[in-house]
Amino acid sequence: MAAPPDTALAPRADLSRFIQRVRVLWRGPSAGDYLRVPDGTVELVVRVTPSTCDVHALGPREQVVRKAPAEVPPDTLGIQFKPGGAYPFFGLPMSELAHRTLSIDTLWGKADGARLRASLAQAPTAHVRLRTLEAALVERLHRDDVFEPAAAYLVRRGIRLLTDAVDIPRVADLARTLGVSERHLRRAFDDVLGMGPKSYARLVRFQRALRASTVQSQGARPDWGAIAAGAGYYDQAHLIADFRAVLGTTPGAWTRARAA
């Protein structure tokens, strides 16, 4: 079953270059699982119940993450960072967060984590909770020991080139355009994004196919052959293989489940 629509909130202006979107997840109960489809981003999630408040970061992944409704209580707050936009706030290379979920106590230390969770637990609404969390993020951003890899600008440029390209370039061509070796580029992407340029390019292509299928499926069955060609796959079989690897299902089964 599809999830109810999320409620979008606007991030404060001085964080907008790092944050892609802010949302309140699932304001009501649902019979279906919450799905986090990989796109190369990090998400900071705040869950508050009458007895607990926990804050954790979901690192970049290459496979879908499924959460049961009980794991996403009403008014769960999610801050999704832009690709390559999370590293200043967590003090470690993003490769150490990849494919993992880490608590804020682990990332910021027990004292700072407990202080933040106490403030969030006292916030009366999701909007106030967001402003509390943003203030903490801004404070981290202006610390003297903020994590800033030397290759951050290089990776941000590489991300833009991959995201905006009509034909997604190969890693060798991307490295040549950026004036670095492939090895240097892979290491830089690991530090700043949490995955290599080849993996990120694959997710860019996959997300293009998902968006195209959503547009096509409004009232008609998607033409997966045309979608595969338009997104940059070798052929439809290549697209199907990516669907199985990323979502664990076929394009047709994904479309039917979404329609249901």
mmCIF file of C-alpha atoms in Angstrom:
data_model
loop_
_atom_site.group_PDB
_atom_site.id
_atom_site.type_symbol
_atom_site.label_atom_id
_atom_site.label_comp_id
_atom_site.label_asym_id
_atom_site.label_seq_id
_atom_site.Cartn_x
_atom_site.Cartn_y
_atom_site.Cartn_z
ATOM 1 C CA MET A 1 0.000 0.000 0.000
ATOM 2 C CA ALA A 2 1.246 3.481 -0.790
ATOM 3 C CA ALA A 3 2.139 5.815 2.057
ATOM 4 C CA PRO A 4 0.076 8.930 2.759
ATOM 5 C CA PRO A 5 1.602 12.130 1.381
ATOM 6 C CA ASP A 6 4.405 13.627 3.451
ATOM 7 C CA THR A 7 4.054 17.168 4.752
ATOM 8 C CA ALA A 8 6.805 19.403 3.370
ATOM 9 C CA LEU A 9 8.492 22.078 5.475
ATOM 10 C CA ALA A 10 10.925 24.748 4.297
ATOM 11 C CA PRO A 11 14.486 24.719 5.689
ATOM 12 C CA ARG A 12 15.995 27.962 6.922
ATOM 13 C CA ALA A 13 17.836 29.965 4.266
ATOM 14 C CA ASP A 14 21.371 29.489 5.587
ATOM 15 C CA LEU A 15 20.983 25.708 5.380
ATOM 16 C CA SER A 16 19.302 25.545 1.974
ATOM 17 C CA ARG A 17 22.559 24.886 0.120
ATOM 18 C CA PHE A 18 23.000 21.704 2.165
ATOM 19 C CA ILE A 19 19.408 20.483 2.562
ATOM 20 C CA GLN A 20 17.331 19.045 -0.272
ATOM 21 C CA ARG A 21 14.008 18.741 1.524
ATOM 22 C CA VAL A 22 12.394 18.587 4.945
ATOM 23 C CA ARG A 23 9.312 16.512 5.552
ATOM 24 C CA VAL A 24 7.053 15.145 8.224
ATOM 25 C CA LEU A 25 6.690 11.449 7.504
ATOM 26 C CA TRP A 26 3.391 9.632 7.779
ATOM 27 C CA ARG A 27 1.132 11.769 9.908
ATOM 28 C CA GLY A 28 -1.286 8.868 10.267
ATOM 29 C CA PRO A 29 -1.246 5.051 10.412
ATOM 30 C CA SER A 30 -0.716 3.025 7.263
ATOM 31 C CA ALA A 31 -0.800 -0.673 6.444
ATOM 32 C CA GLY A 32 2.183 -0.399 4.128
ATOM 33 C CA ASP A 33 5.903 -0.232 4.758
ATOM 34 C CA TYR A 34 7.843 3.019 4.501
ATOM 35 C CA LEU A 35 10.271 2.790 1.581
ATOM 36 C CA ARG A 36 13.452 4.803 1.227
ATOM 37 C CA VAL A 37 14.555 4.465 -2.376
ATOM 38 C CA PRO A 38 18.308 5.127 -2.735
ATOM 39 C CA ASP A 39 19.377 8.376 -4.382
ATOM 40 C CA GLY A 40 22.802 9.080 -2.888
ATOM 41 C CA THR A 41 21.545 11.243 -0.027
ATOM 42 C CA VAL A 42 21.829 11.174 3.770
ATOM 43 C CA GLU A 43 18.717 11.683 5.875
ATOM 44 C CA LEU A 44 18.576 12.807 9.507
ATOM 45 C CA VAL A 45 15.468 11.390 11.183
ATOM 46 C CA VAL A 46 13.816 12.463 14.446
ATOM 47 C CA ARG A 47 11.292 10.104 16.038
ATOM 48 C CA VAL A 48 9.398 11.261 19.111
ATOM 49 C CA THR A 49 6.974 9.163 21.131
ATOM 50 C CA PRO A 50 5.466 9.817 24.581
ATOM 51 C CA SER A 51 8.362 7.926 26.172
ATOM 52 C CA THR A 52 11.355 8.388 23.869
ATOM 53 C CA CYS A 53 13.113 10.689 21.416
ATOM 54 C CA ASP A 54 15.741 9.326 19.088
ATOM 55 C CA VAL A 55 17.722 10.989 16.327
ATOM 56 C CA HIS A 56 19.671 9.002 13.783
ATOM 57 C CA ALA A 57 21.298 9.449 10.387
ATOM 58 C CA LEU A 58 20.518 7.120 7.518
ATOM 59 C CA GLY A 59 23.641 6.929 5.388
ATOM 60 C CA PRO A 60 23.703 6.701 1.599
ATOM 61 C CA ARG A 61 22.700 3.297 0.279
ATOM 62 C CA GLU A 62 22.463 1.436 -2.987
ATOM 63 C CA GLN A 63 19.470 -0.734 -2.042
ATOM 64 C CA VAL A 64 15.988 0.150 -0.860
ATOM 65 C CA VAL A 65 15.317 0.423 2.894
ATOM 66 C CA ARG A 66 11.966 -0.765 4.231
ATOM 67 C CA LYS A 67 10.558 0.292 7.590
ATOM 68 C CA ALA A 68 7.431 -1.085 9.221
ATOM 69 C CA PRO A 69 4.740 1.486 10.159
ATOM 70 C CA ALA A 70 5.529 0.976 13.854
ATOM 71 C CA GLU A 71 9.079 2.192 13.191
ATOM 72 C CA VAL A 72 7.832 5.498 11.752
ATOM 73 C CA PRO A 73 5.545 7.067 14.400
ATOM 74 C CA PRO A 74 3.311 10.044 13.541
ATOM 75 C CA ASP A 75 5.130 13.353 13.077
ATOM 76 C CA THR A 76 8.480 11.714 12.379
ATOM 77 C CA LEU A 77 10.724 14.468 11.026
ATOM 78 C CA GLY A 78 13.155 13.845 8.175
ATOM 79 C CA ILE A 79 15.852 16.216 6.939
ATOM 80 C CA GLN A 80 17.256 15.008 3.635
ATOM 81 C CA PHE A 81 20.603 16.503 2.690
ATOM 82 C CA LYS A 82 21.582 17.157 -0.896
ATOM 83 C CA PRO A 83 24.016 14.647 -2.415
ATOM 84 C CA GLY A 84 27.373 15.656 -0.980
ATOM 85 C CA GLY A 85 25.725 18.076 1.454
ATOM 86 C CA ALA A 86 25.822 16.107 4.719
ATOM 87 C CA TYR A 87 29.540 15.789 5.435
ATOM 88 C CA PRO A 88 30.025 19.110 7.362
ATOM 89 C CA PHE A 89 27.530 18.072 10.041
ATOM 90 C CA PHE A 90 28.803 14.666 11.091
ATOM 91 C CA GLY A 91 32.558 15.015 11.433
ATOM 92 C CA LEU A 92 33.555 11.906 9.513
ATOM 93 C CA PRO A 93 34.036 10.740 5.921
ATOM 94 C CA MET A 94 30.668 9.793 4.469
ATOM 95 C CA SER A 95 32.045 6.358 3.550
ATOM 96 C CA GLU A 96 31.868 5.574 7.287
ATOM 97 C CA LEU A 97 28.136 6.306 7.241
ATOM 98 C CA ALA A 98 27.389 4.470 3.975
ATOM 99 C CA HIS A 99 24.937 1.550 4.322
ATOM 100 C CA ARG A 100 24.597 2.284 8.043
ATOM 101 C CA THR A 101 22.228 3.935 10.483
ATOM 102 C CA LEU A 102 24.018 5.765 13.302
ATOM 103 C CA SER A 103 22.534 7.536 16.304
ATOM 104 C CA ILE A 104 23.246 11.199 16.960
ATOM 105 C CA ASP A 105 24.931 10.135 20.210
ATOM 106 C CA THR A 106 27.439 8.114 18.179
ATOM 107 C CA LEU A 107 27.984 10.902 15.656
ATOM 108 C CA TRP A 108 28.088 13.919 17.991
ATOM 109 C CA GLY A 109 29.031 12.296 21.292
ATOM 110 C CA LYS A 110 26.767 11.311 24.176
ATOM 111 C CA ALA A 111 26.613 14.736 25.833
ATOM 112 C CA ASP A 112 25.717 16.718 22.689
ATOM 113 C CA GLY A 113 23.376 13.965 21.505
ATOM 114 C CA ALA A 114 21.508 13.822 24.816
ATOM 115 C CA ARG A 115 21.210 17.627 24.901
ATOM 116 C CA LEU A 116 19.714 17.712 21.413
ATOM 117 C CA ARG A 117 17.280 14.887 22.094
ATOM 118 C CA ALA A 118 16.082 16.564 25.291
ATOM 119 C CA SER A 119 15.397 19.806 23.414
ATOM 120 C CA LEU A 120 13.564 17.991 20.636
ATOM 121 C CA ALA A 121 11.448 16.012 23.087
ATOM 122 C CA GLN A 122 10.211 19.278 24.632
ATOM 123 C CA ALA A 123 9.241 20.815 21.266
ATOM 124 C CA PRO A 124 5.420 20.879 20.981
ATOM 125 C CA THR A 125 5.159 20.519 17.176
ATOM 126 C CA ALA A 126 7.107 19.174 14.225
ATOM 127 C CA HIS A 127 7.722 22.754 13.054
ATOM 128 C CA VAL A 128 9.285 23.755 16.387
ATOM 129 C CA ARG A 129 11.238 20.504 16.343
ATOM 130 C CA LEU A 130 12.613 21.417 12.935
ATOM 131 C CA ARG A 131 13.762 24.863 14.089
ATOM 132 C CA THR A 132 15.443 23.278 17.126
ATOM 133 C CA LEU A 133 17.281 20.778 14.934
ATOM 134 C CA GLU A 134 18.273 23.446 12.411
ATOM 135 C CA ALA A 135 19.765 25.601 15.156
ATOM 136 C CA ALA A 136 21.879 22.635 16.227
ATOM 137 C CA LEU A 137 23.001 22.026 12.633
ATOM 138 C CA VAL A 138 24.005 25.656 12.177
ATOM 139 C CA GLU A 139 26.003 25.495 15.404
ATOM 140 C CA ARG A 140 27.841 22.403 14.107
ATOM 141 C CA LEU A 141 28.490 24.128 10.795
ATOM 142 C CA HIS A 142 30.296 27.022 12.477
ATOM 143 C CA ARG A 143 32.496 24.942 14.771
ATOM 144 C CA ASP A 144 36.244 25.268 14.362
ATOM 145 C CA ASP A 145 36.589 21.516 13.771
ATOM 146 C CA VAL A 146 33.954 21.224 11.029
ATOM 147 C CA PHE A 147 34.807 18.391 8.626
ATOM 148 C CA GLU A 148 35.779 19.877 5.248
ATOM 149 C CA PRO A 149 37.618 17.514 2.866
ATOM 150 C CA ALA A 150 40.015 19.213 0.480
ATOM 151 C CA ALA A 151 38.201 17.615 -2.449
ATOM 152 C CA ALA A 152 34.706 18.806 -1.456
ATOM 153 C CA TYR A 153 34.448 21.339 -4.282
ATOM 154 C CA LEU A 154 35.675 18.758 -6.793
ATOM 155 C CA VAL A 155 32.991 16.284 -5.726
ATOM 156 C CA ARG A 156 30.203 18.869 -5.756
ATOM 157 C CA ARG A 157 31.193 19.744 -9.310
ATOM 158 C CA GLY A 158 31.309 16.071 -10.245
ATOM 159 C CA ILE A 159 27.845 15.517 -8.781
ATOM 160 C CA ARG A 160 26.459 18.396 -10.851
ATOM 161 C CA LEU A 161 28.061 17.029 -14.006
ATOM 162 C CA LEU A 162 26.562 13.584 -13.444
ATOM 163 C CA THR A 163 23.154 14.891 -12.440
ATOM 164 C CA ASP A 164 22.778 17.443 -15.234
ATOM 165 C CA ALA A 165 24.286 15.463 -18.116
ATOM 166 C CA VAL A 166 21.968 14.325 -20.893
ATOM 167 C CA ASP A 167 24.272 11.344 -21.430
ATOM 168 C CA ILE A 168 25.782 10.311 -18.088
ATOM 169 C CA PRO A 169 29.580 10.203 -18.533
ATOM 170 C CA ARG A 170 31.782 7.242 -17.699
ATOM 171 C CA VAL A 171 34.038 7.593 -14.665
ATOM 172 C CA ALA A 172 37.146 7.900 -16.827
ATOM 173 C CA ASP A 173 35.575 10.731 -18.834
ATOM 174 C CA LEU A 174 34.352 12.467 -15.663
ATOM 175 C CA ALA A 175 37.827 12.281 -14.110
ATOM 176 C CA ARG A 176 39.350 13.691 -17.294
ATOM 177 C CA THR A 177 36.869 16.592 -17.316
ATOM 178 C CA LEU A 178 37.683 17.359 -13.681
ATOM 179 C CA GLY A 179 41.434 17.073 -14.273
ATOM 180 C CA VAL A 180 42.115 14.285 -11.748
ATOM 181 C CA SER A 181 42.904 10.583 -11.819
ATOM 182 C CA GLU A 182 40.117 8.015 -11.477
ATOM 183 C CA ARG A 183 41.634 6.833 -8.206
ATOM 184 C CA HIS A 184 41.638 10.358 -6.771
ATOM 185 C CA LEU A 185 38.049 10.882 -7.911
ATOM 186 C CA ARG A 186 36.832 7.662 -6.295
ATOM 187 C CA ARG A 187 38.544 8.505 -3.012
ATOM 188 C CA ALA A 188 37.095 12.029 -3.026
ATOM 189 C CA PHE A 189 33.563 10.752 -3.725
ATOM 190 C CA ASP A 190 33.870 8.261 -0.872
ATOM 191 C CA ASP A 191 34.811 11.029 1.576
ATOM 192 C CA VAL A 192 32.191 13.575 0.524
ATOM 193 C CA LEU A 193 29.298 11.526 -0.865
ATOM 194 C CA GLY A 194 29.763 8.109 0.700
ATOM 195 C CA MET A 195 29.955 6.149 -2.549
ATOM 196 C CA GLY A 196 32.067 6.117 -5.678
ATOM 197 C CA PRO A 197 31.212 8.057 -8.848
ATOM 198 C CA LYS A 198 30.208 4.871 -10.681
ATOM 199 C CA SER A 199 27.691 3.934 -7.972
ATOM 200 C CA TYR A 200 26.289 7.456 -7.873
ATOM 201 C CA ALA A 201 25.975 7.569 -11.677
ATOM 202 C CA ARG A 202 24.023 4.316 -11.495
ATOM 203 C CA LEU A 203 21.584 5.841 -9.006
ATOM 204 C CA VAL A 204 21.181 8.970 -11.149
ATOM 205 C CA ARG A 205 20.236 6.766 -14.100
ATOM 206 C CA PHE A 206 17.929 4.640 -11.946
ATOM 207 C CA GLN A 207 16.131 7.688 -10.530
ATOM 208 C CA ARG A 208 15.620 8.993 -14.075
ATOM 209 C CA ALA A 209 13.930 5.729 -14.982
ATOM 210 C CA LEU A 210 11.693 5.904 -11.888
ATOM 211 C CA ARG A 211 10.610 9.460 -12.683
ATOM 212 C CA ALA A 212 9.912 8.568 -16.301
ATOM 213 C CA SER A 213 7.828 5.565 -15.250
ATOM 214 C CA THR A 214 5.760 7.749 -12.920
ATOM 215 C CA VAL A 215 4.983 10.177 -15.726
ATOM 216 C CA GLN A 216 4.193 7.408 -18.204
ATOM 217 C CA SER A 217 2.094 5.301 -15.847
ATOM 218 C CA GLN A 218 -0.594 7.931 -15.352
ATOM 219 C CA GLY A 219 -3.402 6.079 -17.061
ATOM 220 C CA ALA A 220 -1.208 3.735 -19.136
ATOM 221 C CA ARG A 221 1.301 0.930 -18.770
ATOM 222 C CA PRO A 222 4.885 2.273 -18.867
ATOM 223 C CA ASP A 223 6.925 1.532 -21.988
ATOM 224 C CA TRP A 224 9.982 0.133 -20.231
ATOM 225 C CA GLY A 225 11.962 -0.200 -23.435
ATOM 226 C CA ALA A 226 11.561 3.507 -24.172
ATOM 227 C CA ILE A 227 12.240 4.389 -20.536
ATOM 228 C CA ALA A 228 15.438 2.321 -20.558
ATOM 229 C CA ALA A 229 16.679 4.049 -23.698
ATOM 230 C CA GLY A 230 15.773 7.516 -22.419
ATOM 231 C CA ALA A 231 17.449 6.980 -19.041
ATOM 232 C CA GLY A 232 20.716 5.752 -20.552
ATOM 233 C CA TYR A 233 20.507 1.964 -20.117
ATOM 234 C CA TYR A 234 22.015 -0.394 -22.673
ATOM 235 C CA ASP A 235 18.640 -2.093 -23.070
ATOM 236 C CA GLN A 236 15.534 -3.122 -21.144
ATOM 237 C CA ALA A 237 17.311 -6.127 -19.607
ATOM 238 C CA HIS A 238 19.894 -3.759 -18.121
ATOM 239 C CA LEU A 239 17.110 -1.692 -16.536
ATOM 240 C CA ILE A 240 15.407 -4.818 -15.142
ATOM 241 C CA ALA A 241 18.700 -5.936 -13.595
ATOM 242 C CA ASP A 242 19.053 -2.562 -11.859
ATOM 243 C CA PHE A 243 15.488 -2.753 -10.532
ATOM 244 C CA ARG A 244 16.210 -6.157 -9.046
ATOM 245 C CA ALA A 245 19.489 -4.963 -7.520
ATOM 246 C CA VAL A 246 18.122 -1.704 -6.080
ATOM 247 C CA LEU A 247 14.483 -2.493 -5.255
ATOM 248 C CA GLY A 248 14.513 -6.285 -5.149
ATOM 249 C CA THR A 249 11.704 -6.502 -7.693
ATOM 250 C CA THR A 250 10.925 -6.072 -11.379
ATOM 251 C CA PRO A 251 9.743 -2.811 -13.013
ATOM 252 C CA GLY A 252 6.296 -4.293 -13.641
ATOM 253 C CA ALA A 253 5.875 -5.522 -10.066
ATOM 254 C CA TRP A 254 7.032 -2.132 -8.747
ATOM 255 C CA THR A 255 4.457 -0.315 -10.905
ATOM 256 C CA ARG A 256 1.642 -2.636 -9.824
ATOM 257 C CA ALA A 257 2.509 -2.282 -6.133
ATOM 258 C CA ARG A 258 2.626 1.509 -6.442
ATOM 259 C CA ALA A 259 -0.740 1.592 -8.226
ATOM 260 C CA ALA A 260 -2.306 -0.604 -5.529
#
